[in-house]
Coordinates of C-alpha atoms in Angstrom, one line a residue:
Chain A
M1 CA 0.0 0.0 -0.1
V2 CA 1.2 3.5 -0.8
L3 CA 0.5 6.1 2.1
S4 CA 1.1 10.0 2.3
I5 CA 1.7 11.9 5.3
G6 CA -0.5 14.8 6.3
V7 CA 0.7 17.8 8.5
D8 CA -1.4 20.5 10.0
V9 CA 0.7 23.1 11.4
G10 CA -1.1 25.2 14.1
G11 CA -0.2 28.1 16.3
T12 CA -0.3 25.7 19.4
N13 CA 0.2 22.2 17.9
I14 CA 1.4 20.3 15.0
V15 CA -0.5 17.3 14.1
C16 CA 1.1 14.7 11.7
G17 CA -0.6 11.5 10.3
A18 CA 0.1 8.7 7.8
V19 CA -3.0 8.3 5.7
D20 CA -4.0 5.7 3.0
E21 CA -5.5 6.4 -0.5
N22 CA -9.0 6.2 0.9
G23 CA -8.1 8.9 3.6
R24 CA -8.1 6.5 6.6
V25 CA -5.7 7.8 9.2
L26 CA -3.4 4.9 10.1
R27 CA -1.1 6.8 12.8
K28 CA -1.2 10.4 14.2
L29 CA 1.1 12.5 16.1
K30 CA 0.6 15.6 18.0
R31 CA 3.3 17.9 19.4
P32 CA 3.6 21.5 20.5
T33 CA 4.4 24.0 17.9
H34 CA 6.8 26.3 19.7
A35 CA 6.3 28.7 17.2
H36 CA 8.5 31.4 19.3
S37 CA 11.6 28.8 18.5
G38 CA 11.5 30.3 14.8
H39 CA 10.7 28.7 11.5
S40 CA 13.8 26.7 11.2
A41 CA 13.1 24.8 14.6
V42 CA 9.4 24.5 13.7
L43 CA 10.3 22.9 10.2
G44 CA 12.8 20.7 12.1
R45 CA 10.2 19.3 14.4
I46 CA 7.9 18.7 11.4
A47 CA 10.5 16.7 9.6
D48 CA 11.1 14.6 12.9
M49 CA 7.4 13.8 13.2
V50 CA 7.3 12.9 9.3
R51 CA 10.3 10.6 9.7
E52 CA 8.8 9.1 13.0
V53 CA 5.6 8.1 11.3
R54 CA 7.4 7.0 8.0
D55 CA 9.7 4.8 9.9
E56 CA 6.9 3.1 11.5
F57 CA 5.4 2.0 8.2
Q58 CA 8.5 1.9 5.8
S59 CA 9.0 -1.8 5.9
E60 CA 5.6 -2.7 4.8
H61 CA 4.3 0.3 2.9
E62 CA 5.8 2.9 0.6
V63 CA 5.5 6.6 1.9
S64 CA 5.3 8.7 -1.4
C65 CA 4.7 12.3 -0.4
V66 CA 4.0 14.8 2.3
G67 CA 1.5 17.6 2.5
V68 CA 1.5 20.4 4.9
G69 CA -1.4 22.6 5.8
I70 CA -0.2 26.1 7.0
P71 CA -2.6 29.1 8.2
G72 CA -2.6 32.3 6.5
L73 CA -1.3 33.4 3.0
V74 CA 0.5 30.4 1.4
D75 CA 1.7 30.4 -2.2
P76 CA 1.3 26.6 -3.1
K77 CA 3.1 27.0 -6.5
A78 CA 6.4 28.5 -5.1
G79 CA 6.0 26.4 -2.0
I80 CA 6.2 29.5 0.3
S81 CA 4.4 30.5 3.5
R82 CA 3.9 34.2 2.7
F83 CA 2.4 35.3 6.1
A84 CA 1.2 33.3 9.0
G85 CA 0.5 35.6 11.9
N86 CA 0.2 33.1 14.8
L87 CA 3.4 31.4 13.7
N88 CA 5.2 34.6 13.0
W89 CA 6.2 33.5 9.4
R90 CA 6.8 35.8 6.6
N91 CA 8.2 34.3 3.2
V92 CA 9.3 30.9 4.7
P93 CA 10.3 28.4 1.7
V94 CA 8.6 25.6 3.4
V95 CA 8.8 23.2 0.7
D96 CA 12.5 23.8 -0.2
E97 CA 13.5 23.2 3.4
L98 CA 11.3 20.2 4.2
E99 CA 12.5 18.4 0.8
T100 CA 16.0 18.9 1.8
L101 CA 15.4 17.6 5.3
L102 CA 13.2 14.7 4.2
G103 CA 14.1 13.7 0.6
L104 CA 10.5 13.3 -0.1
P105 CA 8.2 15.3 -2.5
V106 CA 6.4 18.0 -0.1
R107 CA 3.2 20.1 -1.1
I108 CA 2.0 23.1 0.8
D109 CA -1.3 24.9 1.1
N110 CA -3.6 27.1 3.3
D111 CA -4.8 24.9 6.1
V112 CA -8.4 25.6 5.5
R113 CA -8.1 24.8 1.9
L114 CA -6.7 21.5 2.6
Y115 CA -9.3 20.8 5.4
V116 CA -12.1 21.6 3.1
Y117 CA -10.2 19.2 0.5
G118 CA -10.0 16.2 3.0
E119 CA -13.9 16.6 3.8
A120 CA -14.6 17.0 0.0
V121 CA -12.8 14.1 -1.0
A122 CA -12.9 11.7 1.8
G123 CA -15.5 13.1 4.3
A124 CA -18.9 14.8 4.4
G125 CA -18.5 15.9 0.8
R126 CA -17.4 12.7 -0.7
G127 CA -19.3 11.9 -3.9
F128 CA -20.3 15.4 -4.7
G129 CA -19.1 17.4 -7.5
Q130 CA -19.5 21.0 -6.1
V131 CA -18.4 21.2 -2.4
L132 CA -18.3 24.4 -0.7
G133 CA -16.7 24.1 3.0
I134 CA -16.5 26.5 5.8
T135 CA -14.5 26.3 8.9
I136 CA -15.8 28.3 11.8
G137 CA -12.8 28.5 14.4
T138 CA -10.8 31.3 15.6
G139 CA -11.7 32.8 12.2
I140 CA -14.1 31.9 9.3
A141 CA -12.9 30.7 6.1
A142 CA -14.1 28.7 3.1
A143 CA -12.9 26.8 0.2
M144 CA -14.4 25.4 -2.9
V145 CA -13.5 22.0 -4.3
M146 CA -15.1 21.6 -7.8
D147 CA -14.8 18.4 -9.6
G148 CA -11.9 17.4 -7.2
Q149 CA -9.9 20.4 -7.6
L150 CA -9.5 23.2 -5.2
H151 CA -10.4 26.8 -6.4
Y152 CA -7.7 29.4 -5.6
G153 CA -8.5 32.6 -7.2
Y154 CA -6.1 35.4 -8.0
K155 CA -3.2 35.2 -5.7
A156 CA -4.5 32.2 -4.2
M157 CA -6.7 34.4 -2.0
A158 CA -10.2 32.9 -2.5
G159 CA -12.3 31.9 0.5
E160 CA -12.2 34.9 2.8
I161 CA -16.2 34.6 3.5
G162 CA -15.1 35.7 7.3
H163 CA -14.5 39.2 6.2
V164 CA -17.9 39.8 4.4
R165 CA -19.5 42.9 5.9
M166 CA -22.6 41.8 7.8
D167 CA -25.3 44.6 8.2
G168 CA -26.1 45.1 11.9
V169 CA -22.7 44.0 12.9
E170 CA -20.5 46.9 14.1
E171 CA -17.4 45.1 15.7
P172 CA -13.9 46.1 14.7
C173 CA -12.0 43.3 13.1
A174 CA -8.3 42.4 13.5
C175 CA -8.1 42.8 9.5
G176 CA -8.9 46.6 9.8
L177 CA -12.5 46.6 8.5
F178 CA -15.6 46.5 10.7
G179 CA -18.6 44.2 10.8
C180 CA -16.8 41.3 9.4
L181 CA -18.8 37.9 9.8
E182 CA -16.0 36.4 11.9
T183 CA -16.1 39.2 14.5
V184 CA -19.2 37.6 15.9
A185 CA -19.9 34.3 14.1
S186 CA -16.7 32.5 14.6
A187 CA -15.8 30.5 17.6
S188 CA -13.6 33.2 19.3
G189 CA -16.2 35.6 18.1
M190 CA -19.0 34.1 19.9
V191 CA -16.9 33.8 23.2
R192 CA -15.9 37.5 22.8
Q193 CA -19.7 38.4 22.5
V194 CA -20.6 36.5 25.5
K195 CA -17.6 38.0 27.6
K196 CA -18.8 41.6 26.5
A197 CA -22.4 41.1 27.4
I198 CA -21.5 39.6 30.8
L199 CA -19.1 42.5 31.5
K200 CA -22.1 44.8 30.5
G201 CA -24.1 43.1 33.3
R202 CA -26.1 40.4 31.3
K203 CA -26.9 37.5 33.2
S204 CA -25.6 34.1 32.4
V205 CA -24.9 30.7 33.9
L206 CA -21.3 31.1 32.4
Q207 CA -20.7 34.0 35.0
E208 CA -21.3 31.4 37.7
W209 CA -19.1 28.7 35.9
Y210 CA -16.3 31.3 35.4
P211 CA -16.5 34.1 38.3
G212 CA -14.5 37.2 38.0
D213 CA -11.3 37.0 36.0
S214 CA -11.7 33.3 35.4
I215 CA -14.2 34.5 32.6
D216 CA -11.0 34.6 30.4
R217 CA -10.9 30.7 30.5
L218 CA -14.4 30.7 28.7
S219 CA -14.3 28.5 25.6
A220 CA -16.8 27.9 22.9
A221 CA -17.6 24.6 24.1
D222 CA -19.0 26.2 27.3
L223 CA -21.6 28.1 25.2
S224 CA -23.1 24.8 24.0
K225 CA -23.1 23.3 27.6
A226 CA -24.7 26.6 28.7
M227 CA -27.3 26.5 25.9
D228 CA -28.3 22.9 27.0
E229 CA -28.9 24.4 30.4
G230 CA -31.2 26.9 29.1
D231 CA -29.0 29.7 29.1
I232 CA -30.2 32.9 27.3
L233 CA -27.3 34.4 26.5
A234 CA -25.5 31.6 25.2
T235 CA -28.5 30.6 22.9
E236 CA -28.8 34.1 21.6
V237 CA -25.1 34.3 20.7
L238 CA -25.0 30.8 19.1
T239 CA -28.3 31.3 17.3
R240 CA -26.9 34.8 15.9
A241 CA -23.5 33.0 14.8
G242 CA -25.6 30.3 13.1
T243 CA -28.1 32.7 11.3
L244 CA -25.1 35.1 10.2
N245 CA -23.1 32.3 8.8
G246 CA -26.3 31.1 6.9
R247 CA -26.7 34.6 5.5
A248 CA -23.3 34.7 4.3
L249 CA -23.4 31.3 2.7
A250 CA -26.9 32.0 1.1
A251 CA -25.0 34.9 -1.0
A252 CA -22.0 32.7 -1.7
A253 CA -24.2 29.7 -2.7
M254 CA -26.2 31.5 -5.1
V255 CA -23.1 32.8 -6.8
L256 CA -21.2 29.5 -6.9
S257 CA -24.1 26.8 -6.7
P258 CA -22.5 24.1 -4.4
E259 CA -24.1 20.7 -4.3
V260 CA -23.4 20.4 -0.6
I261 CA -22.0 22.7 2.0
V262 CA -19.8 21.4 4.8
I263 CA -19.4 23.1 8.1
G264 CA -16.3 22.4 10.1
G265 CA -14.0 24.0 12.6
G266 CA -14.3 24.0 16.4
G267 CA -17.6 26.1 16.2
A268 CA -19.1 23.3 14.1
L269 CA -18.9 21.1 17.2
A270 CA -21.9 22.9 18.6
G271 CA -23.8 20.8 16.2
E272 CA -27.5 21.6 15.7
R273 CA -27.2 24.6 18.1
I274 CA -25.5 26.4 15.3
L275 CA -26.5 24.2 12.2
A276 CA -30.3 24.5 12.8
P277 CA -30.3 28.4 12.7
L278 CA -27.8 28.5 9.9
R279 CA -29.9 26.2 7.8
D280 CA -33.1 28.2 8.4
E281 CA -31.6 31.5 7.3
L282 CA -29.8 29.8 4.4
F283 CA -32.8 28.3 3.0
R284 CA -35.1 31.2 3.5
L285 CA -32.9 33.4 1.6
L286 CA -32.1 31.1 -1.4
L287 CA -33.9 31.0 -4.6
P288 CA -36.4 27.9 -4.9
D289 CA -34.3 26.0 -7.4
F290 CA -31.3 26.2 -5.1
R291 CA -33.2 24.8 -2.1
E292 CA -33.9 21.6 -4.0
G293 CA -31.1 19.1 -3.3
L294 CA -28.7 21.3 -1.7
R295 CA -27.4 19.6 1.4
V296 CA -26.0 21.1 4.5
V297 CA -23.8 18.9 6.7
A298 CA -21.2 18.9 9.4
A299 CA -17.9 17.9 8.8
E300 CA -17.2 14.2 9.1
H301 CA -13.7 14.2 10.4
N302 CA -13.5 17.5 12.1
D303 CA -10.2 16.6 14.0
D304 CA -8.2 14.9 11.3
A305 CA -9.8 16.6 8.0
G306 CA -6.7 18.7 8.1
I307 CA -4.0 15.9 7.9
I308 CA -6.3 13.8 5.7
G309 CA -6.7 16.8 3.3
S310 CA -2.9 17.6 3.4
A311 CA -2.1 14.0 2.7
L312 CA -4.6 13.3 -0.2
Y313 CA -3.7 16.6 -1.9
A314 CA -0.1 15.8 -1.8
R315 CA -0.8 12.4 -3.2
Q316 CA -2.9 13.8 -6.0
Y317 CA -0.2 16.2 -7.2
H318 CA 2.5 13.3 -6.8
T319 CA 0.5 10.8 -8.7
R320 CA -0.2 13.5 -11.4
S321 CA 3.2 14.5 -11.9
Chain B
M1 CA -9.9 31.3 -41.9
V2 CA -12.4 29.1 -39.7
L3 CA -15.2 31.2 -38.4
S4 CA -17.9 30.2 -36.0
I5 CA -21.3 31.7 -35.6
G6 CA -22.6 33.2 -32.4
V7 CA -26.4 33.8 -31.8
D8 CA -28.0 35.6 -28.9
V9 CA -31.6 35.0 -28.3
G10 CA -33.6 37.5 -26.4
G11 CA -37.3 38.1 -25.7
T12 CA -37.3 41.0 -28.3
N13 CA -34.5 40.2 -30.8
I14 CA -32.2 37.7 -32.1
V15 CA -28.8 38.7 -33.0
C16 CA -26.6 36.3 -35.0
G17 CA -23.2 36.9 -36.1
A18 CA -19.9 35.4 -37.8
V19 CA -16.8 35.6 -35.5
D20 CA -13.2 35.0 -36.2
E21 CA -10.9 33.1 -34.0
N22 CA -10.0 36.6 -32.2
G23 CA -13.5 37.4 -31.4
R24 CA -13.7 39.8 -34.2
V25 CA -17.4 40.2 -35.4
L26 CA -17.4 40.0 -39.3
R27 CA -21.0 40.3 -40.0
K28 CA -23.9 40.9 -37.9
L29 CA -27.9 40.3 -38.4
K30 CA -30.7 41.5 -36.1
R31 CA -34.2 40.2 -36.5
P32 CA -37.4 40.2 -34.2
T33 CA -37.8 37.3 -32.2
H34 CA -41.5 36.7 -32.4
A35 CA -41.5 34.5 -29.3
H36 CA -45.4 34.2 -29.4
S37 CA -45.0 32.1 -32.7
G38 CA -43.7 29.2 -30.6
H39 CA -40.3 27.6 -30.3
S40 CA -40.2 25.6 -33.6
A41 CA -40.8 28.9 -35.7
V42 CA -38.2 30.8 -33.6
L43 CA -35.4 27.9 -34.1
G44 CA -36.4 28.1 -37.8
R45 CA -35.7 31.9 -37.9
I46 CA -32.5 31.3 -36.0
A47 CA -31.4 28.6 -38.7
D48 CA -32.5 30.9 -41.4
M49 CA -30.3 33.7 -39.9
V50 CA -27.2 31.3 -39.5
R51 CA -27.6 29.9 -43.0
E52 CA -27.8 33.6 -44.2
V53 CA -24.6 34.5 -42.6
R54 CA -22.9 31.2 -43.2
D55 CA -23.6 31.6 -47.1
E56 CA -21.9 34.6 -47.2
F57 CA -18.4 33.6 -46.1
Q58 CA -18.7 29.8 -47.6
S59 CA -16.8 30.6 -50.5
E60 CA -13.9 32.0 -48.4
H61 CA -13.9 30.6 -45.0
E62 CA -15.0 27.5 -43.3
V63 CA -17.9 27.8 -40.8
S64 CA -17.1 25.2 -38.1
C65 CA -19.8 25.4 -35.4
V66 CA -22.7 27.5 -33.8
G67 CA -23.0 28.6 -30.4
V68 CA -26.4 29.7 -29.0
G69 CA -27.0 32.0 -26.0
I70 CA -30.6 31.6 -24.4
P71 CA -31.9 33.5 -21.3
G72 CA -33.1 31.5 -18.2
L73 CA -32.2 28.0 -17.2
V74 CA -30.2 26.0 -20.0
D75 CA -28.7 22.5 -19.6
P76 CA -25.6 22.9 -21.8
K77 CA -24.7 19.2 -21.6
A78 CA -27.9 17.9 -22.7
G79 CA -28.5 20.7 -25.1
I80 CA -32.0 21.8 -23.7
S81 CA -33.4 25.1 -22.7
R82 CA -35.0 24.0 -19.5
F83 CA -37.1 27.2 -18.7
A84 CA -36.8 30.6 -20.4
G85 CA -39.7 32.9 -19.3
N86 CA -39.6 35.6 -21.7
L87 CA -39.4 33.0 -24.8
N88 CA -42.2 30.9 -23.1
W89 CA -39.8 28.0 -23.6
R90 CA -39.7 24.9 -21.2
N91 CA -37.5 21.7 -22.1
V92 CA -36.9 22.7 -25.8
P93 CA -34.4 20.5 -27.5
V94 CA -32.5 23.1 -29.1
V95 CA -29.2 21.5 -30.0
D96 CA -31.1 18.5 -31.6
E97 CA -33.3 20.9 -33.5
L98 CA -30.8 23.2 -34.7
E99 CA -28.2 20.6 -35.7
T100 CA -31.0 18.8 -37.7
L101 CA -32.0 21.9 -39.4
L102 CA -28.2 23.1 -40.1
G103 CA -26.2 20.2 -40.4
L104 CA -23.7 22.0 -38.1
P105 CA -22.3 21.4 -34.6
V106 CA -24.3 23.6 -32.2
R107 CA -23.6 24.5 -28.5
I108 CA -25.9 26.3 -26.1
D109 CA -25.6 27.8 -22.7
N110 CA -27.3 30.7 -20.6
D111 CA -26.9 34.1 -22.3
V112 CA -25.2 35.7 -19.4
R113 CA -22.6 33.2 -19.0
L114 CA -21.7 33.3 -22.7
Y115 CA -21.7 37.1 -22.6
V116 CA -19.2 37.1 -19.9
Y117 CA -17.4 34.4 -21.6
G118 CA -17.0 36.4 -24.5
E119 CA -15.8 39.4 -22.5
A120 CA -13.3 37.1 -20.6
V121 CA -11.6 35.8 -23.6
A122 CA -11.9 38.5 -26.5
G123 CA -13.1 41.5 -24.4
A124 CA -12.3 43.5 -21.1
G125 CA -11.2 40.5 -19.5
R126 CA -8.7 39.2 -22.1
G127 CA -5.5 38.1 -20.5
F128 CA -6.6 37.7 -16.8
G129 CA -6.8 34.2 -15.3
Q130 CA -9.8 34.7 -12.9
V131 CA -12.7 36.9 -14.5
L132 CA -15.8 37.5 -12.5
G133 CA -18.4 39.3 -14.9
I134 CA -21.9 40.8 -14.0
T135 CA -24.7 42.0 -16.4
I136 CA -26.8 44.7 -15.2
G137 CA -29.9 44.4 -17.3
T138 CA -33.6 43.5 -16.8
G139 CA -32.1 41.4 -14.1
I140 CA -28.6 41.0 -12.6
A141 CA -26.6 37.8 -13.1
A142 CA -22.9 36.8 -12.8
A143 CA -20.4 34.4 -14.4
M144 CA -16.9 33.4 -13.7
V145 CA -14.4 32.3 -15.9
M146 CA -11.5 30.7 -14.3
D147 CA -8.3 29.9 -16.6
G148 CA -10.5 30.2 -19.7
Q149 CA -13.1 27.8 -18.4
L150 CA -16.9 28.8 -17.4
H151 CA -17.8 27.8 -13.8
Y152 CA -21.4 26.2 -13.7
G153 CA -21.9 24.7 -10.2
Y154 CA -24.4 22.5 -9.4
K155 CA -27.3 22.1 -12.1
A156 CA -25.6 24.7 -13.8
M157 CA -27.2 27.4 -11.7
A158 CA -24.3 29.4 -10.6
G159 CA -24.2 33.3 -11.1
E160 CA -27.4 34.4 -9.6
I161 CA -26.0 37.3 -7.8
G162 CA -29.2 39.3 -8.6
H163 CA -31.0 37.3 -5.8
V164 CA -28.6 38.1 -3.0
R165 CA -30.7 39.7 -0.4
M166 CA -29.6 43.4 0.4
D167 CA -30.2 44.8 3.8
G168 CA -32.4 47.8 3.7
V169 CA -34.2 46.8 0.4
E170 CA -37.7 45.4 0.8
E171 CA -39.0 45.3 -2.7
P172 CA -40.8 42.0 -3.7
C173 CA -39.0 40.1 -6.6
A174 CA -40.5 38.2 -9.5
C175 CA -38.6 35.2 -8.1
G176 CA -40.9 35.2 -5.0
L177 CA -38.3 36.5 -2.6
F178 CA -37.8 39.9 -1.0
G179 CA -35.0 42.4 -1.0
C180 CA -33.3 41.0 -4.1
L181 CA -30.3 43.0 -5.5
E182 CA -31.7 43.1 -9.0
T183 CA -35.1 44.6 -7.6
V184 CA -33.4 48.0 -7.2
A185 CA -30.0 47.7 -8.7
S186 CA -30.9 46.4 -12.4
A187 CA -31.6 48.6 -15.2
S188 CA -35.3 48.1 -14.7
G189 CA -35.1 48.0 -11.0
M190 CA -33.7 51.6 -11.4
V191 CA -36.5 52.6 -13.7
R192 CA -38.8 51.0 -11.4
Q193 CA -37.6 53.1 -8.3
V194 CA -37.9 56.3 -10.4
K195 CA -41.4 55.8 -11.4
K196 CA -42.3 54.8 -7.8
A197 CA -40.9 58.0 -6.4
I198 CA -42.4 60.1 -9.0
L199 CA -45.8 58.6 -8.3
K200 CA -45.0 59.4 -4.7
G201 CA -44.7 63.0 -5.6
R202 CA -41.0 63.2 -5.8
K203 CA -39.7 65.9 -8.2
S204 CA -37.7 65.3 -11.1
V205 CA -36.9 66.5 -14.5
L206 CA -37.9 63.0 -15.8
Q207 CA -41.6 64.0 -14.9
E208 CA -41.3 67.0 -17.2
W209 CA -39.7 64.6 -20.1
Y210 CA -42.5 61.9 -19.6
P211 CA -45.7 63.6 -18.4
G212 CA -48.7 61.5 -17.0
D213 CA -48.9 58.0 -18.5
S214 CA -45.9 58.6 -20.7
I215 CA -43.7 57.7 -17.8
D216 CA -44.3 54.3 -18.9
R217 CA -41.9 55.0 -21.8
L218 CA -38.9 55.9 -19.2
S219 CA -35.7 53.9 -19.9
A220 CA -32.6 53.5 -18.1
A221 CA -30.8 55.6 -20.5
D222 CA -33.1 58.4 -19.6
L223 CA -31.8 58.2 -16.1
S224 CA -28.3 58.9 -17.3
K225 CA -29.5 61.8 -19.1
A226 CA -31.3 63.2 -16.1
M227 CA -28.3 62.7 -13.7
D228 CA -26.3 64.8 -16.3
E229 CA -28.8 67.6 -15.8
G230 CA -28.3 67.6 -12.2
D231 CA -31.7 65.6 -11.4
I232 CA -31.3 64.5 -7.7
L233 CA -33.9 61.5 -8.1
A234 CA -31.9 60.0 -10.9
T235 CA -28.6 60.6 -9.2
E236 CA -29.6 58.9 -6.1
V237 CA -31.2 56.0 -7.8
L238 CA -28.2 55.6 -10.1
T239 CA -25.7 55.8 -7.2
R240 CA -27.6 53.5 -4.8
A241 CA -27.8 51.0 -7.9
G242 CA -23.9 51.1 -8.0
T243 CA -23.4 51.0 -4.2
L244 CA -25.6 48.0 -4.0
N245 CA -23.9 46.2 -6.9
G246 CA -20.6 47.0 -5.4
R247 CA -21.8 45.6 -1.8
A248 CA -22.8 42.2 -3.6
L249 CA -19.6 42.1 -5.6
A250 CA -17.4 42.6 -2.6
A251 CA -18.9 39.6 -0.8
A252 CA -18.6 37.4 -3.9
A253 CA -14.9 38.8 -4.6
M254 CA -13.7 38.0 -1.1
V255 CA -15.0 34.1 -1.7
L256 CA -13.8 34.1 -5.3
S257 CA -10.7 36.4 -5.6
P258 CA -11.1 37.5 -9.2
E259 CA -8.4 39.3 -11.0
V260 CA -10.8 41.5 -12.8
I261 CA -14.6 42.3 -12.5
V262 CA -16.2 43.2 -15.9
I263 CA -19.5 45.1 -15.5
G264 CA -21.8 44.8 -18.5
G265 CA -25.4 44.7 -19.8
G266 CA -27.5 47.8 -20.3
G267 CA -27.0 49.3 -16.8
A268 CA -23.4 49.5 -17.6
L269 CA -24.1 52.0 -20.4
A270 CA -24.3 54.6 -17.4
G271 CA -20.5 54.5 -17.2
E272 CA -19.2 56.2 -14.4
R273 CA -22.3 57.3 -13.1
I274 CA -22.9 53.6 -11.8
L275 CA -19.3 52.4 -11.9
A276 CA -18.0 55.3 -9.6
P277 CA -20.2 54.4 -6.6
L278 CA -19.8 50.8 -7.4
R279 CA -16.0 50.8 -7.1
D280 CA -16.1 53.0 -3.9
E281 CA -18.3 50.6 -2.2
L282 CA -16.6 47.4 -3.6
F283 CA -13.1 48.8 -2.4
R284 CA -14.3 50.2 0.8
L285 CA -15.4 46.7 1.7
L286 CA -12.5 44.5 0.7
L287 CA -9.7 43.2 2.7
P288 CA -6.6 45.3 1.9
D289 CA -4.8 42.2 -0.1
F290 CA -7.9 42.1 -2.4
R291 CA -7.9 46.0 -3.0
E292 CA -4.2 45.6 -4.7
G293 CA -4.3 44.6 -8.4
L294 CA -8.1 44.1 -8.7
R295 CA -9.5 45.9 -11.5
V296 CA -13.3 46.9 -12.1
V297 CA -13.9 47.6 -15.8
A298 CA -16.8 48.1 -18.0
A299 CA -17.4 45.6 -20.8
E300 CA -15.8 46.0 -23.9
H301 CA -18.3 44.6 -26.6
N302 CA -21.3 45.6 -24.6
D303 CA -23.5 45.0 -27.7
D304 CA -21.5 42.3 -29.1
A305 CA -20.3 40.3 -26.1
G306 CA -23.2 37.8 -26.5
I307 CA -22.6 36.7 -29.9
I308 CA -18.9 36.7 -29.6
G309 CA -19.0 34.6 -26.4
S310 CA -21.5 32.2 -28.1
A311 CA -19.3 31.8 -31.1
L312 CA -16.0 31.4 -29.2
Y313 CA -17.5 29.0 -26.8
A314 CA -18.7 26.8 -29.4
R315 CA -15.6 26.9 -31.2
Q316 CA -13.7 25.7 -27.9
Y317 CA -15.8 22.8 -27.5
H318 CA -15.7 21.8 -31.1
T319 CA -11.8 22.2 -31.4
R320 CA -11.5 20.2 -28.4
S321 CA -13.6 17.4 -29.3

């Protein structure tokens, strides 16, 4: 069997896994990124993890190539990470350095694109020709896989649905704009909304769970728990996030006409708490012809979609060339 | 020289032209559609026009194929016009019937897609890899040409930007939804807004030009003339249409990342009166990285883009197969 290795580089952890041709993860490693140690040290750690996974399978299986998902702006053709804020990387020649260290073909791309690619070819989007995927995490981003091919757009910048301006939203965004979808509808946006409301005196069970300064430990998962206990604030914030994501997706869907929309990222772990209002708003705003047949589903491999997509993407290119 | 023939079928007129490989129109015919006569009679008229154009060049040039742009829902693979409201067509097998009549290979597609294709390969989008085109006419629709290939989406429904819900717009749309972009920002939407305002007592020079019931003869071109004379109502309506188109395009552009946006259709004849506010709003809402390099341009062959696109599209398929 021929395997490929997928790597997902986050600001906190690096995840690395051996993946078979069907997208099954055979072995997975997770280590801290230690981004402050600089890009050479991080790339060295990635190479160590890839070797460790490869060595385990080398006797039985061929490991053909490595795919690496990196946050931020990536130039997949040049093999360069243009800008990754949470890694503090700028113009890092990832492919050159990793190929030298590993002696294996390496492909890189933006992490969200590879996550959506993983879901499109081996997850919730499998079998559909036109897949639109969105990740609701620290930010919100999208990617489109058309007949098995990722869409990049000019300068490989496609997918910035998180920065679409939403009427009625006034929050400033880290990007410099105002009212961006992700300021209130991402996982961190929802947490920020709840904290802000509590500081303004809104009552919530979350205030009892995290009294005083401990509110800083509040996570998106807590909002789901609070909603299940009937907390009005958590319910409002999750519902509004679902509605706003649905609204942004309705506009994108009428321009792109996907057959399936896959919702992933940490925010999607809220499940129907966020998906139900998302679907309601999306279908309310779609032309009747678009409502027929369009599916909205949660990601299947929420934790592993990144390494699956990275591995299968590298494999696709390696097989082709 | 090998020529192909492009046909643009509208509710009022059929335009047919011989086009060379560079998208130059060598001869053009325009005849009334007489849609009420039924689809067989209309297809017969199209065949007559194609023959007339072909016979003119037959002695010197080979005519290889015919492309036909049809409004509404078209299934280009099956060669069937699924639904064209203003032609009163439903499931008309256009390719079969025309190929029988003409003995030439025929390709059909939605008229807006072929218009944008014409602009993308032989007009204002020439030389750009990722072209997003929009036509501001009776309705508003978009199409995307990526590396020379049209994007279709599921059920070939991509491009319905005219039905994106705009906050602050409450008009009912013919599609059954409310607040669709095209209800106020299309050419006919602008005319409707002006008429409505005049009926409500707003002052405008257009009321002097078209007193009483003659207001029904008001056209989008009149709005441009009125704006040039300083008319406040016409200026407001054109500016708002530009702003709303810019807002819808900003959302689409951040998801798709086009390199150039081509603005066409009758509404684009207003030129900078509508393009200036469109650009202002678009660039105001784009992420900084998207602002750099993105161009927004008026269509180059506004009148002929339909037949150029139809002819070159048929040629692309004919050459490939």
